[in-house]
Amino acid sequence: MLSYRHIYHAGNHADILKHIIVSQICKHLIKKEAPFFYLDTHAGIGEYSLESAQAQKNKEFESGIAKLIAQQKLPEPIADFVDLVKSMNAKESLLTYPGSPKVVAYYQRLKDKMHLCELHPNDYPILASLFPSKRKANVQNGDGFAAVKAMLPPPQKRGFVLMDPPYEVKQDYHTVVDALAEGHKRFPTGTYAIWYPVLSRQQADNLIDSVEATKIRNILLVELLIRDANTEQGMNGSGMILVNPPWTLKAEAEQYLPTLQTLLGEGDGANFQVRCITPE
């Protein structure tokens, strides 16, 4: 039940899509003076050593972030994220890759607050040591889905909730939708992002249909496939289901996704989609 370790996949194509979107949302939040609250239901260890034995096993970062860093000219949302990754590494090196908490921390101001959840007994202490200051972040060794109910609405009245379970148990596909519905009921003005893998087209579409069935308004879908969705090669792509996204995010995604498809795609089946699941 707790076998998944993200370090084996750090910096791959799915991380790229997720973290560019997380970066976009944070950039939007800090445009206003008012503080924001960030809840990460499955925070992992926060940052990843690409020199580690786990990351080196499959070297998924080589077909992900390494390809982007090698480019000279990129659309602004990608370039901004690449600059973030470069800021964590010495010049001309790629040894460290940020998890979502470190992406958000890059934009976080003193008045903003993070609540980071990690259930894995080995990963939690690493995450906690990365964020020792409770003024910056609360780090919880517990169920992130339960935190959605416990932590919302936040006192800051502005917020962003990221839910990216590993889906190592099929129940996650149902629990993440239930958590979204519960969170939105408690905090309807918050921004929510659900990350999902595309292992098959049907499985991904079932999740998307379940989210649509909640009848929550203002939901955007952003998805990137690096190969045909039904190819039996593991994760063929990934997507983000976004509730109350920044108004600029759709147009920005339409601008940079062709670049990601070109740079990260692995054959004719590579494609992307950006569409509204439900309107405002």
mmCIF file of C-alpha atoms in Angstrom:
data_model
loop_
_atom_site.group_PDB
_atom_site.id
_atom_site.type_symbol
_atom_site.label_atom_id
_atom_site.label_comp_id
_atom_site.label_asym_id
_atom_site.label_seq_id
_atom_site.Cartn_x
_atom_site.Cartn_y
_atom_site.Cartn_z
ATOM 1 C CA MET A 1 0.000 0.000 0.000
ATOM 2 C CA LEU A 2 3.002 2.296 0.520
ATOM 3 C CA SER A 3 5.401 0.901 -2.058
ATOM 4 C CA TYR A 4 5.375 3.953 -4.335
ATOM 5 C CA ARG A 5 8.490 6.146 -4.161
ATOM 6 C CA HIS A 6 8.444 9.165 -6.432
ATOM 7 C CA ILE A 7 12.222 9.495 -6.547
ATOM 8 C CA TYR A 8 12.305 6.758 -9.213
ATOM 9 C CA HIS A 9 10.310 9.076 -11.509
ATOM 10 C CA ALA A 10 11.536 12.541 -10.525
ATOM 11 C CA GLY A 11 11.846 14.995 -13.385
ATOM 12 C CA ASN A 12 9.956 12.904 -15.927
ATOM 13 C CA HIS A 13 7.343 14.173 -18.408
ATOM 14 C CA ALA A 14 4.537 13.981 -15.836
ATOM 15 C CA ASP A 15 6.496 16.046 -13.321
ATOM 16 C CA ILE A 16 7.191 18.630 -16.007
ATOM 17 C CA LEU A 17 3.510 19.158 -16.792
ATOM 18 C CA LYS A 18 2.486 19.167 -13.130
ATOM 19 C CA HIS A 19 5.165 21.561 -11.980
ATOM 20 C CA ILE A 20 4.785 24.037 -14.819
ATOM 21 C CA ILE A 21 1.096 24.297 -13.897
ATOM 22 C CA VAL A 22 1.880 24.572 -10.167
ATOM 23 C CA SER A 23 4.309 27.348 -11.059
ATOM 24 C CA GLN A 24 1.669 29.127 -13.158
ATOM 25 C CA ILE A 25 -0.840 29.015 -10.308
ATOM 26 C CA CYS A 26 1.684 30.360 -7.799
ATOM 27 C CA LYS A 27 2.689 33.214 -10.084
ATOM 28 C CA HIS A 28 -0.967 34.164 -10.299
ATOM 29 C CA LEU A 29 -1.491 33.981 -6.513
ATOM 30 C CA ILE A 30 1.409 36.303 -5.678
ATOM 31 C CA LYS A 31 0.103 39.017 -7.977
ATOM 32 C CA LYS A 32 -2.164 40.033 -5.098
ATOM 33 C CA GLU A 33 -0.904 41.325 -1.760
ATOM 34 C CA ALA A 34 -3.201 39.076 0.280
ATOM 35 C CA PRO A 35 -1.549 35.882 1.607
ATOM 36 C CA PHE A 36 -2.369 32.449 0.252
ATOM 37 C CA PHE A 37 -2.571 28.958 1.735
ATOM 38 C CA TYR A 38 -1.175 25.864 -0.016
ATOM 39 C CA LEU A 39 -2.232 22.299 0.824
ATOM 40 C CA ASP A 40 -0.284 19.393 -0.685
ATOM 41 C CA THR A 41 -1.978 16.052 0.004
ATOM 42 C CA HIS A 42 0.903 13.854 -1.197
ATOM 43 C CA ALA A 43 4.030 15.949 -0.796
ATOM 44 C CA GLY A 44 6.748 13.283 -1.123
ATOM 45 C CA ILE A 45 10.198 14.275 0.114
ATOM 46 C CA GLY A 46 10.077 17.796 -1.328
ATOM 47 C CA GLU A 47 13.149 17.641 -3.534
ATOM 48 C CA TYR A 48 14.996 14.842 -5.283
ATOM 49 C CA SER A 49 18.638 14.000 -5.869
ATOM 50 C CA LEU A 50 19.023 12.928 -9.483
ATOM 51 C CA GLU A 51 22.345 11.352 -8.485
ATOM 52 C CA SER A 52 20.599 8.907 -6.140
ATOM 53 C CA ALA A 53 20.526 5.195 -6.956
ATOM 54 C CA GLN A 54 16.734 5.350 -7.259
ATOM 55 C CA ALA A 55 16.695 8.227 -9.764
ATOM 56 C CA GLN A 56 19.578 6.666 -11.677
ATOM 57 C CA LYS A 57 17.800 3.306 -12.014
ATOM 58 C CA ASN A 58 15.596 4.360 -14.949
ATOM 59 C CA LYS A 59 16.914 7.910 -15.439
ATOM 60 C CA GLU A 60 13.454 9.185 -16.311
ATOM 61 C CA PHE A 61 14.693 12.750 -15.854
ATOM 62 C CA GLU A 62 16.849 12.358 -18.970
ATOM 63 C CA SER A 63 13.733 12.248 -21.152
ATOM 64 C CA GLY A 64 12.090 15.004 -19.105
ATOM 65 C CA ILE A 65 13.733 17.973 -17.417
ATOM 66 C CA ALA A 66 17.150 17.318 -19.023
ATOM 67 C CA LYS A 67 15.638 17.861 -22.480
ATOM 68 C CA LEU A 68 14.144 21.194 -21.461
ATOM 69 C CA ILE A 69 17.290 22.512 -19.814
ATOM 70 C CA ALA A 70 19.195 21.825 -23.030
ATOM 71 C CA GLN A 71 16.973 24.246 -24.996
ATOM 72 C CA GLN A 72 17.922 27.853 -25.650
ATOM 73 C CA LYS A 73 14.492 29.343 -26.351
ATOM 74 C CA LEU A 74 11.296 28.178 -24.698
ATOM 75 C CA PRO A 75 7.786 29.587 -24.170
ATOM 76 C CA GLU A 76 7.692 31.743 -21.045
ATOM 77 C CA PRO A 77 5.883 29.306 -18.690
ATOM 78 C CA ILE A 78 8.404 26.561 -19.493
ATOM 79 C CA ALA A 79 11.358 28.957 -19.363
ATOM 80 C CA ASP A 80 10.267 30.244 -15.949
ATOM 81 C CA PHE A 81 10.103 26.700 -14.589
ATOM 82 C CA VAL A 82 13.477 25.803 -16.095
ATOM 83 C CA ASP A 83 14.934 28.878 -14.378
ATOM 84 C CA LEU A 84 13.471 27.620 -11.095
ATOM 85 C CA VAL A 85 15.187 24.235 -11.555
ATOM 86 C CA LYS A 86 18.449 25.923 -12.502
ATOM 87 C CA SER A 87 18.290 28.006 -9.314
ATOM 88 C CA MET A 88 18.524 24.757 -7.322
ATOM 89 C CA ASN A 89 21.582 23.556 -9.197
ATOM 90 C CA ALA A 90 25.114 24.777 -9.729
ATOM 91 C CA LYS A 91 25.890 26.279 -13.120
ATOM 92 C CA GLU A 92 25.666 23.785 -16.002
ATOM 93 C CA SER A 93 24.600 20.953 -13.678
ATOM 94 C CA LEU A 94 21.388 19.002 -13.124
ATOM 95 C CA LEU A 95 21.715 17.167 -9.824
ATOM 96 C CA THR A 96 18.545 18.212 -7.980
ATOM 97 C CA TYR A 97 14.909 18.373 -9.009
ATOM 98 C CA PRO A 98 12.127 20.081 -7.018
ATOM 99 C CA GLY A 99 9.013 18.359 -5.776
ATOM 100 C CA SER A 100 5.812 20.371 -5.645
ATOM 101 C CA PRO A 101 6.564 21.794 -2.155
ATOM 102 C CA LYS A 102 9.845 23.266 -3.381
ATOM 103 C CA VAL A 103 8.145 24.718 -6.454
ATOM 104 C CA VAL A 104 5.628 26.491 -4.239
ATOM 105 C CA ALA A 105 8.341 27.533 -1.766
ATOM 106 C CA TYR A 106 10.147 29.291 -4.635
ATOM 107 C CA TYR A 107 7.197 31.709 -4.869
ATOM 108 C CA GLN A 108 6.147 31.708 -1.227
ATOM 109 C CA ARG A 109 6.275 35.000 0.668
ATOM 110 C CA LEU A 110 6.650 35.364 4.457
ATOM 111 C CA LYS A 111 2.898 35.793 4.859
ATOM 112 C CA ASP A 112 1.980 32.683 2.834
ATOM 113 C CA LYS A 113 1.590 29.286 4.522
ATOM 114 C CA MET A 114 2.012 25.685 3.362
ATOM 115 C CA HIS A 115 0.524 22.510 4.840
ATOM 116 C CA LEU A 116 2.352 19.452 3.521
ATOM 117 C CA CYS A 117 1.110 15.903 4.041
ATOM 118 C CA GLU A 118 3.122 12.725 3.550
ATOM 119 C CA LEU A 119 2.022 9.299 4.775
ATOM 120 C CA HIS A 120 5.077 7.233 3.829
ATOM 121 C CA PRO A 121 7.106 6.559 7.013
ATOM 122 C CA ASN A 122 10.450 6.902 5.226
ATOM 123 C CA ASP A 123 9.572 9.994 3.206
ATOM 124 C CA TYR A 124 7.944 12.046 5.973
ATOM 125 C CA PRO A 125 11.149 12.652 8.027
ATOM 126 C CA ILE A 126 13.001 13.807 4.904
ATOM 127 C CA LEU A 127 10.208 16.235 4.042
ATOM 128 C CA ALA A 128 10.049 17.505 7.624
ATOM 129 C CA SER A 129 13.789 18.174 7.685
ATOM 130 C CA LEU A 130 13.489 20.165 4.460
ATOM 131 C CA PHE A 131 10.885 22.467 6.015
ATOM 132 C CA PRO A 132 11.864 22.802 9.702
ATOM 133 C CA SER A 133 10.192 26.201 10.195
ATOM 134 C CA LYS A 134 6.520 25.973 11.172
ATOM 135 C CA ARG A 135 6.104 29.599 10.174
ATOM 136 C CA LYS A 136 6.772 28.521 6.585
ATOM 137 C CA ALA A 137 5.116 25.103 6.531
ATOM 138 C CA ASN A 138 3.266 22.602 8.662
ATOM 139 C CA VAL A 139 4.504 19.113 7.769
ATOM 140 C CA GLN A 140 2.130 16.316 8.704
ATOM 141 C CA ASN A 141 2.744 12.571 8.760
ATOM 142 C CA GLY A 142 -0.773 11.579 7.811
ATOM 143 C CA ASP A 143 -3.530 11.116 5.273
ATOM 144 C CA GLY A 144 -3.565 14.052 2.889
ATOM 145 C CA PHE A 145 -7.126 13.374 1.797
ATOM 146 C CA ALA A 146 -8.274 13.745 5.407
ATOM 147 C CA ALA A 147 -6.412 17.066 5.587
ATOM 148 C CA VAL A 148 -8.695 18.460 2.880
ATOM 149 C CA LYS A 149 -11.572 18.208 5.341
ATOM 150 C CA ALA A 150 -9.516 19.289 8.350
ATOM 151 C CA MET A 151 -7.677 22.300 6.868
ATOM 152 C CA LEU A 152 -10.331 23.966 4.717
ATOM 153 C CA PRO A 153 -11.403 26.700 4.577
ATOM 154 C CA PRO A 154 -8.058 28.325 5.409
ATOM 155 C CA PRO A 155 -7.843 31.536 7.458
ATOM 156 C CA GLN A 156 -6.038 33.214 4.545
ATOM 157 C CA LYS A 157 -9.245 32.941 2.452
ATOM 158 C CA ARG A 158 -7.144 32.400 -0.678
ATOM 159 C CA GLY A 159 -5.669 29.039 -1.452
ATOM 160 C CA PHE A 160 -4.437 26.266 -3.689
ATOM 161 C CA VAL A 161 -4.893 22.547 -3.061
ATOM 162 C CA LEU A 162 -2.799 19.993 -4.965
ATOM 163 C CA MET A 163 -3.927 16.361 -4.930
ATOM 164 C CA ASP A 164 -1.546 13.992 -6.706
ATOM 165 C CA PRO A 165 -1.853 10.531 -5.161
ATOM 166 C CA PRO A 166 0.245 7.721 -6.648
ATOM 167 C CA TYR A 167 -2.893 5.759 -7.644
ATOM 168 C CA GLU A 168 -1.105 2.608 -6.510
ATOM 169 C CA VAL A 169 -4.485 1.467 -5.193
ATOM 170 C CA LYS A 170 -7.513 1.806 -7.472
ATOM 171 C CA GLN A 171 -9.510 3.402 -4.651
ATOM 172 C CA ASP A 172 -7.439 6.564 -5.112
ATOM 173 C CA TYR A 173 -9.411 7.282 -8.297
ATOM 174 C CA HIS A 174 -12.588 7.520 -6.212
ATOM 175 C CA THR A 175 -11.098 9.070 -3.084
ATOM 176 C CA VAL A 176 -9.533 11.981 -4.959
ATOM 177 C CA VAL A 177 -12.920 12.912 -6.450
ATOM 178 C CA ASP A 178 -14.606 12.661 -3.049
ATOM 179 C CA ALA A 179 -11.869 14.863 -1.561
ATOM 180 C CA LEU A 180 -12.360 17.433 -4.314
ATOM 181 C CA ALA A 181 -16.110 17.543 -3.689
ATOM 182 C CA GLU A 182 -15.573 17.873 0.070
ATOM 183 C CA GLY A 183 -12.932 20.565 -0.327
ATOM 184 C CA HIS A 184 -14.984 22.578 -2.792
ATOM 185 C CA LYS A 185 -18.010 22.440 -0.485
ATOM 186 C CA ARG A 186 -15.911 23.888 2.339
ATOM 187 C CA PHE A 187 -13.842 26.318 0.261
ATOM 188 C CA PRO A 188 -15.595 26.996 -3.080
ATOM 189 C CA THR A 189 -13.318 29.879 -4.122
ATOM 190 C CA GLY A 190 -10.079 27.897 -3.793
ATOM 191 C CA THR A 191 -8.016 26.621 -6.698
ATOM 192 C CA TYR A 192 -7.786 22.820 -6.855
ATOM 193 C CA ALA A 193 -5.501 20.693 -9.003
ATOM 194 C CA ILE A 194 -5.825 16.933 -9.404
ATOM 195 C CA TRP A 195 -2.919 15.221 -11.142
ATOM 196 C CA TYR A 196 -3.642 11.892 -12.861
ATOM 197 C CA PRO A 197 -1.636 9.379 -14.914
ATOM 198 C CA VAL A 198 -2.742 8.169 -18.328
ATOM 199 C CA LEU A 199 -2.160 4.428 -18.222
ATOM 200 C CA SER A 200 -5.073 3.864 -20.589
ATOM 201 C CA ARG A 201 -7.569 6.201 -22.235
ATOM 202 C CA GLN A 202 -10.544 4.543 -20.568
ATOM 203 C CA GLN A 203 -9.115 4.761 -17.077
ATOM 204 C CA ALA A 204 -8.287 8.453 -17.440
ATOM 205 C CA ASP A 205 -11.677 9.224 -18.984
ATOM 206 C CA ASN A 206 -13.463 7.470 -16.132
ATOM 207 C CA LEU A 207 -11.755 9.814 -13.664
ATOM 208 C CA ILE A 208 -12.570 12.869 -15.777
ATOM 209 C CA ASP A 209 -16.221 11.773 -16.015
ATOM 210 C CA SER A 210 -16.371 11.321 -12.235
ATOM 211 C CA VAL A 211 -15.079 14.857 -11.707
ATOM 212 C CA GLU A 212 -17.608 16.220 -14.190
ATOM 213 C CA ALA A 213 -20.375 14.363 -12.333
ATOM 214 C CA THR A 214 -19.668 16.453 -9.205
ATOM 215 C CA LYS A 215 -21.244 19.357 -11.121
ATOM 216 C CA ILE A 216 -18.565 21.703 -9.798
ATOM 217 C CA ARG A 217 -18.242 24.693 -12.126
ATOM 218 C CA ASN A 218 -15.162 26.197 -13.780
ATOM 219 C CA ILE A 219 -13.094 23.046 -14.366
ATOM 220 C CA LEU A 220 -10.244 22.991 -16.902
ATOM 221 C CA LEU A 221 -8.434 19.915 -18.234
ATOM 222 C CA VAL A 222 -4.789 20.042 -19.344
ATOM 223 C CA GLU A 223 -3.269 16.780 -20.611
ATOM 224 C CA LEU A 224 -0.025 15.757 -22.311
ATOM 225 C CA LEU A 225 0.562 12.354 -23.904
ATOM 226 C CA ILE A 226 4.078 11.373 -24.933
ATOM 227 C CA ARG A 227 2.745 8.346 -26.824
ATOM 228 C CA ASP A 228 -0.589 6.761 -27.731
ATOM 229 C CA ALA A 229 -2.772 6.543 -24.625
ATOM 230 C CA ASN A 230 -3.319 2.802 -24.922
ATOM 231 C CA THR A 231 0.273 1.764 -25.542
ATOM 232 C CA GLU A 232 1.291 -0.826 -22.949
ATOM 233 C CA GLN A 233 4.471 0.942 -21.859
ATOM 234 C CA GLY A 234 3.439 2.182 -18.431
ATOM 235 C CA MET A 235 2.511 5.834 -18.058
ATOM 236 C CA ASN A 236 1.808 7.201 -21.521
ATOM 237 C CA GLY A 237 1.060 10.688 -20.304
ATOM 238 C CA SER A 238 -0.603 12.635 -17.551
ATOM 239 C CA GLY A 239 -3.046 15.407 -16.949
ATOM 240 C CA MET A 240 -4.220 18.047 -14.532
ATOM 241 C CA ILE A 241 -7.860 18.679 -13.647
ATOM 242 C CA LEU A 242 -8.098 22.274 -12.440
ATOM 243 C CA VAL A 243 -10.953 23.903 -10.534
ATOM 244 C CA ASN A 244 -10.973 27.712 -10.490
ATOM 245 C CA PRO A 245 -7.712 27.980 -12.465
ATOM 246 C CA PRO A 246 -6.107 31.356 -13.118
ATOM 247 C CA TRP A 247 -7.893 32.951 -16.053
ATOM 248 C CA THR A 248 -4.651 33.107 -18.042
ATOM 249 C CA LEU A 249 -3.759 29.428 -17.597
ATOM 250 C CA LYS A 250 -5.754 27.998 -20.516
ATOM 251 C CA ALA A 251 -4.221 30.326 -23.104
ATOM 252 C CA GLU A 252 -0.737 29.800 -21.667
ATOM 253 C CA ALA A 253 -1.132 26.011 -21.783
ATOM 254 C CA GLU A 254 -2.239 26.181 -25.404
ATOM 255 C CA GLN A 255 0.949 28.139 -26.090
ATOM 256 C CA TYR A 256 3.489 25.815 -24.428
ATOM 257 C CA LEU A 257 1.982 22.336 -24.843
ATOM 258 C CA PRO A 258 3.007 22.054 -28.527
ATOM 259 C CA THR A 259 6.603 22.620 -27.382
ATOM 260 C CA LEU A 260 6.319 19.930 -24.703
ATOM 261 C CA GLN A 261 4.791 17.541 -27.232
ATOM 262 C CA THR A 262 7.675 18.145 -29.634
ATOM 263 C CA LEU A 263 10.449 17.899 -27.044
ATOM 264 C CA LEU A 264 9.092 15.090 -24.861
ATOM 265 C CA GLY A 265 6.962 13.097 -27.308
ATOM 266 C CA GLU A 266 7.960 9.567 -28.263
ATOM 267 C CA GLY A 267 6.282 8.875 -31.583
ATOM 268 C CA ASP A 268 3.249 9.770 -33.663
ATOM 269 C CA GLY A 269 0.837 9.128 -30.793
ATOM 270 C CA ALA A 270 2.095 12.109 -28.787
ATOM 271 C CA ASN A 271 -0.589 14.765 -28.376
ATOM 272 C CA PHE A 272 -2.210 17.123 -25.916
ATOM 273 C CA GLN A 273 -5.579 18.554 -25.016
ATOM 274 C CA VAL A 274 -6.761 21.674 -23.229
ATOM 275 C CA ARG A 275 -10.499 21.950 -22.698
ATOM 276 C CA CYS A 276 -13.130 23.081 -20.258
ATOM 277 C CA ILE A 277 -14.863 20.190 -18.500
ATOM 278 C CA THR A 278 -17.434 22.563 -17.037
ATOM 279 C CA PRO A 279 -17.787 26.305 -17.673
ATOM 280 C CA GLU A 280 -17.864 28.990 -14.981
#
